[in-house]
GROMACS .gro file of C-alpha atoms in nm:
model
  266
    1UNK     CA    1  13.839  20.879  23.196
    2UNK     CA    2  13.601  21.062  23.020
    3UNK     CA    3  13.417  20.958  22.708
    4UNK     CA    4  13.505  21.153  22.384
    5UNK     CA    5  13.169  21.071  22.213
    6UNK     CA    6  12.825  21.187  22.316
    7UNK     CA    7  12.583  21.053  22.523
    8UNK     CA    8  12.293  20.890  22.398
    9UNK     CA    9  11.875  20.961  22.441
   10UNK     CA   10  11.782  20.782  22.744
   11UNK     CA   11  12.134  20.720  22.905
   12UNK     CA   12  12.147  20.837  23.276
   13UNK     CA   13  12.465  21.063  23.293
   14UNK     CA   14  12.634  21.264  23.632
   15UNK     CA   15  12.691  21.646  23.582
   16UNK     CA   16  12.789  21.933  23.781
   17UNK     CA   17  12.515  22.230  23.768
   18UNK     CA   18  12.741  22.505  23.638
   19UNK     CA   19  12.497  22.773  23.577
   20UNK     CA   20  12.133  22.868  23.660
   21UNK     CA   21  11.887  23.070  23.476
   22UNK     CA   22  11.543  23.130  23.495
   23UNK     CA   23  11.478  22.912  23.201
   24UNK     CA   24  11.659  22.644  23.304
   25UNK     CA   25  11.988  22.469  23.413
   26UNK     CA   26  12.339  22.414  23.242
   27UNK     CA   27  12.517  22.100  23.338
   28UNK     CA   28  12.864  22.005  23.291
   29UNK     CA   29  12.880  21.642  23.204
   30UNK     CA   30  13.133  21.474  23.448
   31UNK     CA   31  13.153  21.155  23.233
   32UNK     CA   32  13.206  21.316  22.895
   33UNK     CA   33  13.451  21.552  22.738
   34UNK     CA   34  13.395  21.909  22.713
   35UNK     CA   35  13.023  21.821  22.671
   36UNK     CA   36  12.760  22.069  22.847
   37UNK     CA   37  12.354  22.008  22.891
   38UNK     CA   38  12.033  22.216  22.935
   39UNK     CA   39  11.817  22.088  23.162
   40UNK     CA   40  11.444  22.281  23.072
   41UNK     CA   41  11.290  22.434  23.370
   42UNK     CA   42  11.018  22.206  23.282
   43UNK     CA   43  11.254  21.936  23.374
   44UNK     CA   44  11.423  22.030  23.677
   45UNK     CA   45  11.091  21.900  23.910
   46UNK     CA   46  10.757  21.801  23.876
   47UNK     CA   47  10.460  22.062  23.937
   48UNK     CA   48  10.517  22.426  23.875
   49UNK     CA   49  10.860  22.611  23.938
   50UNK     CA   50  10.847  22.967  24.110
   51UNK     CA   51  11.218  22.970  24.144
   52UNK     CA   52  11.478  22.709  24.030
   53UNK     CA   53  11.750  22.781  24.269
   54UNK     CA   54  11.469  22.614  24.530
   55UNK     CA   55  11.557  22.269  24.356
   56UNK     CA   56  11.908  22.313  24.246
   57UNK     CA   57  12.232  22.465  24.333
   58UNK     CA   58  12.539  22.598  24.156
   59UNK     CA   59  12.818  22.334  24.182
   60UNK     CA   60  12.572  22.056  24.270
   61UNK     CA   61  12.629  21.695  24.137
   62UNK     CA   62  12.326  21.587  23.959
   63UNK     CA   63  12.195  21.281  23.763
   64UNK     CA   64  12.005  21.337  23.501
   65UNK     CA   65  11.841  21.121  23.188
   66UNK     CA   66  11.929  21.249  22.851
   67UNK     CA   67  11.641  21.360  22.644
   68UNK     CA   68  11.771  21.444  22.312
   69UNK     CA   69  12.159  21.520  22.149
   70UNK     CA   70  12.176  21.749  21.860
   71UNK     CA   71  12.576  21.685  21.787
   72UNK     CA   72  12.535  21.969  21.468
   73UNK     CA   73  12.394  22.267  21.741
   74UNK     CA   74  12.623  22.129  22.016
   75UNK     CA   75  12.334  22.044  22.232
   76UNK     CA   76  12.221  21.782  22.496
   77UNK     CA   77  11.862  21.804  22.666
   78UNK     CA   78  11.839  21.680  22.990
   79UNK     CA   79  11.577  21.599  23.241
   80UNK     CA   80  11.666  21.597  23.636
   81UNK     CA   81  11.268  21.491  23.722
   82UNK     CA   82  11.244  21.180  23.512
   83UNK     CA   83  11.526  21.001  23.729
   84UNK     CA   84  11.395  20.819  24.066
   85UNK     CA   85  11.593  20.787  24.360
   86UNK     CA   86  11.677  20.422  24.272
   87UNK     CA   87  11.861  20.527  23.920
   88UNK     CA   88  11.968  20.799  24.089
   89UNK     CA   89  12.160  20.584  24.357
   90UNK     CA   90  12.290  20.345  24.115
   91UNK     CA   91  12.416  20.596  23.901
   92UNK     CA   92  12.591  20.801  24.126
   93UNK     CA   93  12.758  20.479  24.256
   94UNK     CA   94  12.883  20.348  23.920
   95UNK     CA   95  13.009  20.698  23.899
   96UNK     CA   96  13.183  20.655  24.212
   97UNK     CA   97  13.322  20.332  24.104
   98UNK     CA   98  13.451  20.473  23.798
   99UNK     CA   99  13.667  20.727  23.983
  100UNK     CA  100  13.832  20.464  24.204
  101UNK     CA  101  13.888  20.263  23.894
  102UNK     CA  102  14.056  20.576  23.720
  103UNK     CA  103  14.280  20.613  24.049
  104UNK     CA  104  14.363  20.242  24.032
  105UNK     CA  105  14.505  20.321  23.703
  106UNK     CA  106  14.726  20.599  23.819
  107UNK     CA  107  14.846  20.371  24.082
  108UNK     CA  108  14.919  20.079  23.808
  109UNK     CA  109  15.088  20.301  23.578
  110UNK     CA  110  15.182  20.616  23.771
  111UNK     CA  111  15.017  20.962  23.779
  112UNK     CA  112  15.165  21.098  23.448
  113UNK     CA  113  15.051  20.759  23.274
  114UNK     CA  114  14.991  20.894  22.890
  115UNK     CA  115  14.630  20.911  22.753
  116UNK     CA  116  14.706  20.681  22.497
  117UNK     CA  117  14.820  20.422  22.752
  118UNK     CA  118  14.556  20.475  22.943
  119UNK     CA  119  14.296  20.412  22.694
  120UNK     CA  120  14.441  20.104  22.536
  121UNK     CA  121  14.465  19.951  22.883
  122UNK     CA  122  14.124  20.073  23.023
  123UNK     CA  123  13.962  19.957  22.707
  124UNK     CA  124  14.105  19.600  22.734
  125UNK     CA  125  13.960  19.605  23.113
  126UNK     CA  126  13.585  19.741  22.953
  127UNK     CA  127  13.587  19.483  22.689
  128UNK     CA  128  13.667  19.186  22.903
  129UNK     CA  129  13.431  19.254  23.196
  130UNK     CA  130  13.193  19.558  23.087
  131UNK     CA  131  13.363  19.850  23.318
  132UNK     CA  132  13.696  19.929  23.430
  133UNK     CA  133  13.587  19.898  23.791
  134UNK     CA  134  13.440  19.542  23.715
  135UNK     CA  135  13.796  19.445  23.542
  136UNK     CA  136  13.994  19.593  23.873
  137UNK     CA  137  13.791  19.362  24.107
  138UNK     CA  138  13.793  19.019  23.884
  139UNK     CA  139  14.181  19.090  23.877
  140UNK     CA  140  14.167  19.117  24.259
  141UNK     CA  141  13.950  18.797  24.326
  142UNK     CA  142  14.102  18.576  24.035
  143UNK     CA  143  14.409  18.724  23.977
  144UNK     CA  144  14.585  18.735  23.641
  145UNK     CA  145  14.331  18.462  23.520
  146UNK     CA  146  14.101  18.700  23.467
  147UNK     CA  147  14.266  18.934  23.226
  148UNK     CA  148  14.352  18.584  23.005
  149UNK     CA  149  14.091  18.768  22.748
  150UNK     CA  150  14.273  19.055  22.720
  151UNK     CA  151  14.625  19.151  22.522
  152UNK     CA  152  14.784  19.293  22.786
  153UNK     CA  153  15.137  19.201  22.823
  154UNK     CA  154  15.306  19.057  23.160
  155UNK     CA  155  15.420  19.395  23.305
  156UNK     CA  156  15.082  19.530  23.258
  157UNK     CA  157  14.883  19.283  23.366
  158UNK     CA  158  15.128  19.215  23.684
  159UNK     CA  159  15.063  19.596  23.749
  160UNK     CA  160  14.698  19.579  23.734
  161UNK     CA  161  14.674  19.268  23.955
  162UNK     CA  162  14.924  19.409  24.252
  163UNK     CA  163  14.721  19.739  24.211
  164UNK     CA  164  14.375  19.531  24.292
  165UNK     CA  165  14.485  19.329  24.533
  166UNK     CA  166  14.643  19.631  24.729
  167UNK     CA  167  14.320  19.850  24.665
  168UNK     CA  168  14.025  19.677  24.575
  169UNK     CA  169  13.791  19.560  24.841
  170UNK     CA  170  13.521  19.292  24.711
  171UNK     CA  171  13.227  19.150  24.939
  172UNK     CA  172  13.370  18.802  24.956
  173UNK     CA  173  13.669  18.613  24.784
  174UNK     CA  174  13.748  18.243  24.781
  175UNK     CA  175  14.074  18.106  24.728
  176UNK     CA  176  14.181  17.737  24.723
  177UNK     CA  177  14.480  17.547  24.798
  178UNK     CA  178  14.592  17.188  24.869
  179UNK     CA  179  14.822  17.019  25.098
  180UNK     CA  180  14.947  16.655  25.069
  181UNK     CA  181  14.975  16.491  25.419
  182UNK     CA  182  15.178  16.196  25.483
  183UNK     CA  183  15.264  16.026  25.817
  184UNK     CA  184  15.453  15.707  25.891
  185UNK     CA  185  15.375  15.459  26.192
  186UNK     CA  186  15.102  15.267  26.300
  187UNK     CA  187  14.962  15.617  26.424
  188UNK     CA  188  14.967  15.760  26.081
  189UNK     CA  189  14.587  15.801  26.030
  190UNK     CA  190  14.554  15.960  26.361
  191UNK     CA  191  14.854  16.181  26.275
  192UNK     CA  192  14.668  16.298  25.978
  193UNK     CA  193  14.354  16.356  26.120
  194UNK     CA  194  14.508  16.586  26.390
  195UNK     CA  195  14.686  16.794  26.117
  196UNK     CA  196  14.358  16.812  25.948
  197UNK     CA  197  14.223  16.994  26.291
  198UNK     CA  198  14.501  17.227  26.291
  199UNK     CA  199  14.417  17.307  25.951
  200UNK     CA  200  14.097  17.392  26.035
  201UNK     CA  201  14.180  17.649  26.275
  202UNK     CA  202  14.162  17.507  26.651
  203UNK     CA  203  13.964  17.828  26.722
  204UNK     CA  204  14.249  18.072  26.559
  205UNK     CA  205  14.011  18.167  26.246
  206UNK     CA  206  13.875  18.506  26.237
  207UNK     CA  207  13.475  18.535  26.297
  208UNK     CA  208  13.483  18.691  25.941
  209UNK     CA  209  13.629  18.372  25.762
  210UNK     CA  210  13.490  18.040  25.652
  211UNK     CA  211  13.760  17.773  25.649
  212UNK     CA  212  13.669  17.435  25.505
  213UNK     CA  213  13.917  17.167  25.478
  214UNK     CA  214  13.780  16.853  25.264
  215UNK     CA  215  13.942  16.528  25.141
  216UNK     CA  216  14.027  16.487  24.757
  217UNK     CA  217  14.202  16.193  24.754
  218UNK     CA  218  14.503  16.037  24.944
  219UNK     CA  219  14.715  16.181  25.033
  220UNK     CA  220  14.555  16.524  24.915
  221UNK     CA  221  14.308  16.763  25.093
  222UNK     CA  222  14.154  17.055  24.981
  223UNK     CA  223  14.168  17.375  25.169
  224UNK     CA  224  13.873  17.645  25.103
  225UNK     CA  225  13.895  18.004  25.251
  226UNK     CA  226  13.585  18.267  25.175
  227UNK     CA  227  13.662  18.613  25.348
  228UNK     CA  228  13.608  18.976  25.271
  229UNK     CA  229  13.910  19.046  25.093
  230UNK     CA  230  14.193  18.855  24.896
  231UNK     CA  231  14.448  18.937  25.144
  232UNK     CA  232  14.297  18.809  25.427
  233UNK     CA  233  14.197  18.502  25.239
  234UNK     CA  234  14.559  18.433  25.090
  235UNK     CA  235  14.681  18.491  25.441
  236UNK     CA  236  14.434  18.254  25.598
  237UNK     CA  237  14.498  18.012  25.325
  238UNK     CA  238  14.861  18.010  25.409
  239UNK     CA  239  14.832  17.977  25.759
  240UNK     CA  240  14.579  17.667  25.731
  241UNK     CA  241  14.866  17.475  25.507
  242UNK     CA  242  15.128  17.618  25.788
  243UNK     CA  243  14.949  17.471  26.076
  244UNK     CA  244  14.885  17.125  25.910
  245UNK     CA  245  15.262  17.136  25.786
  246UNK     CA  246  15.389  17.162  26.144
  247UNK     CA  247  15.125  16.909  26.284
  248UNK     CA  248  15.230  16.631  26.068
  249UNK     CA  249  15.616  16.689  26.034
  250UNK     CA  250  15.615  16.712  26.447
  251UNK     CA  251  15.459  16.324  26.409
  252UNK     CA  252  15.769  16.234  26.150
  253UNK     CA  253  15.527  16.313  25.839
  254UNK     CA  254  15.561  16.522  25.530
  255UNK     CA  255  15.329  16.823  25.413
  256UNK     CA  256  15.358  16.985  25.072
  257UNK     CA  257  15.123  17.279  24.993
  258UNK     CA  258  15.039  17.386  24.630
  259UNK     CA  259  14.793  17.562  24.417
  260UNK     CA  260  14.639  17.327  24.170
  261UNK     CA  261  14.459  17.015  24.216
  262UNK     CA  262  14.684  16.704  24.150
  263UNK     CA  263  14.449  16.391  24.203
  264UNK     CA  264  14.222  16.280  23.926
  265UNK     CA  265  13.837  16.449  23.912
  266UNK     CA  266  13.620  16.300  24.155
   0.00000   0.00000   0.00000
């Protein structure tokens, strides 16, 4: 999604070198509709420049700092030399994230999604989470709850959450569920303990996954899973609950898995 307005002085922008002249470099701004800026030769690099082409190439992606904006003259003055390596790296990553988010929007709503729908939905996510990318990331981690503060309808929410969970990779996600375990007879305590050991994995949990089972209040136990992505976390959570259920049911007991806590707060 490209902005329809103008950048502001001091802002970092991503551009593509469109034309190189002796007096400077013309740059098409990738984040703004139909906007072009000029990097004067003195702002291309520090020190004396003999040949501008020694420093930039046509079609090269560059990160620039906005120096001045003259909307009446349709002119944006830019600087390449005023952007340090750290700023450049962060801005490029931000821009790449924006490109990914735009693609996710197309996956969620179709490649032929109209501009009005695209902007309306995108603006809702940006309003709630700061950027379109962060909106999808939060939806992948927290599901529909991450979009409670938006005015999106249920169909739009489902499309975003489904797309996010299928496509967004987040550093780690934590999911939680609860299982009620009850066992009859004199060995009931030992049977429950064995079911909890089964829930913890018995060596079946992948190395990249952290799984913890804790007591909440009889007969309820919490299963918390931390994993590199939502799919893995959910899969391991369900597998843990299934192991506990199979173990307790083999002794004549019962298991009930649920996502929300039922006992009073500790």
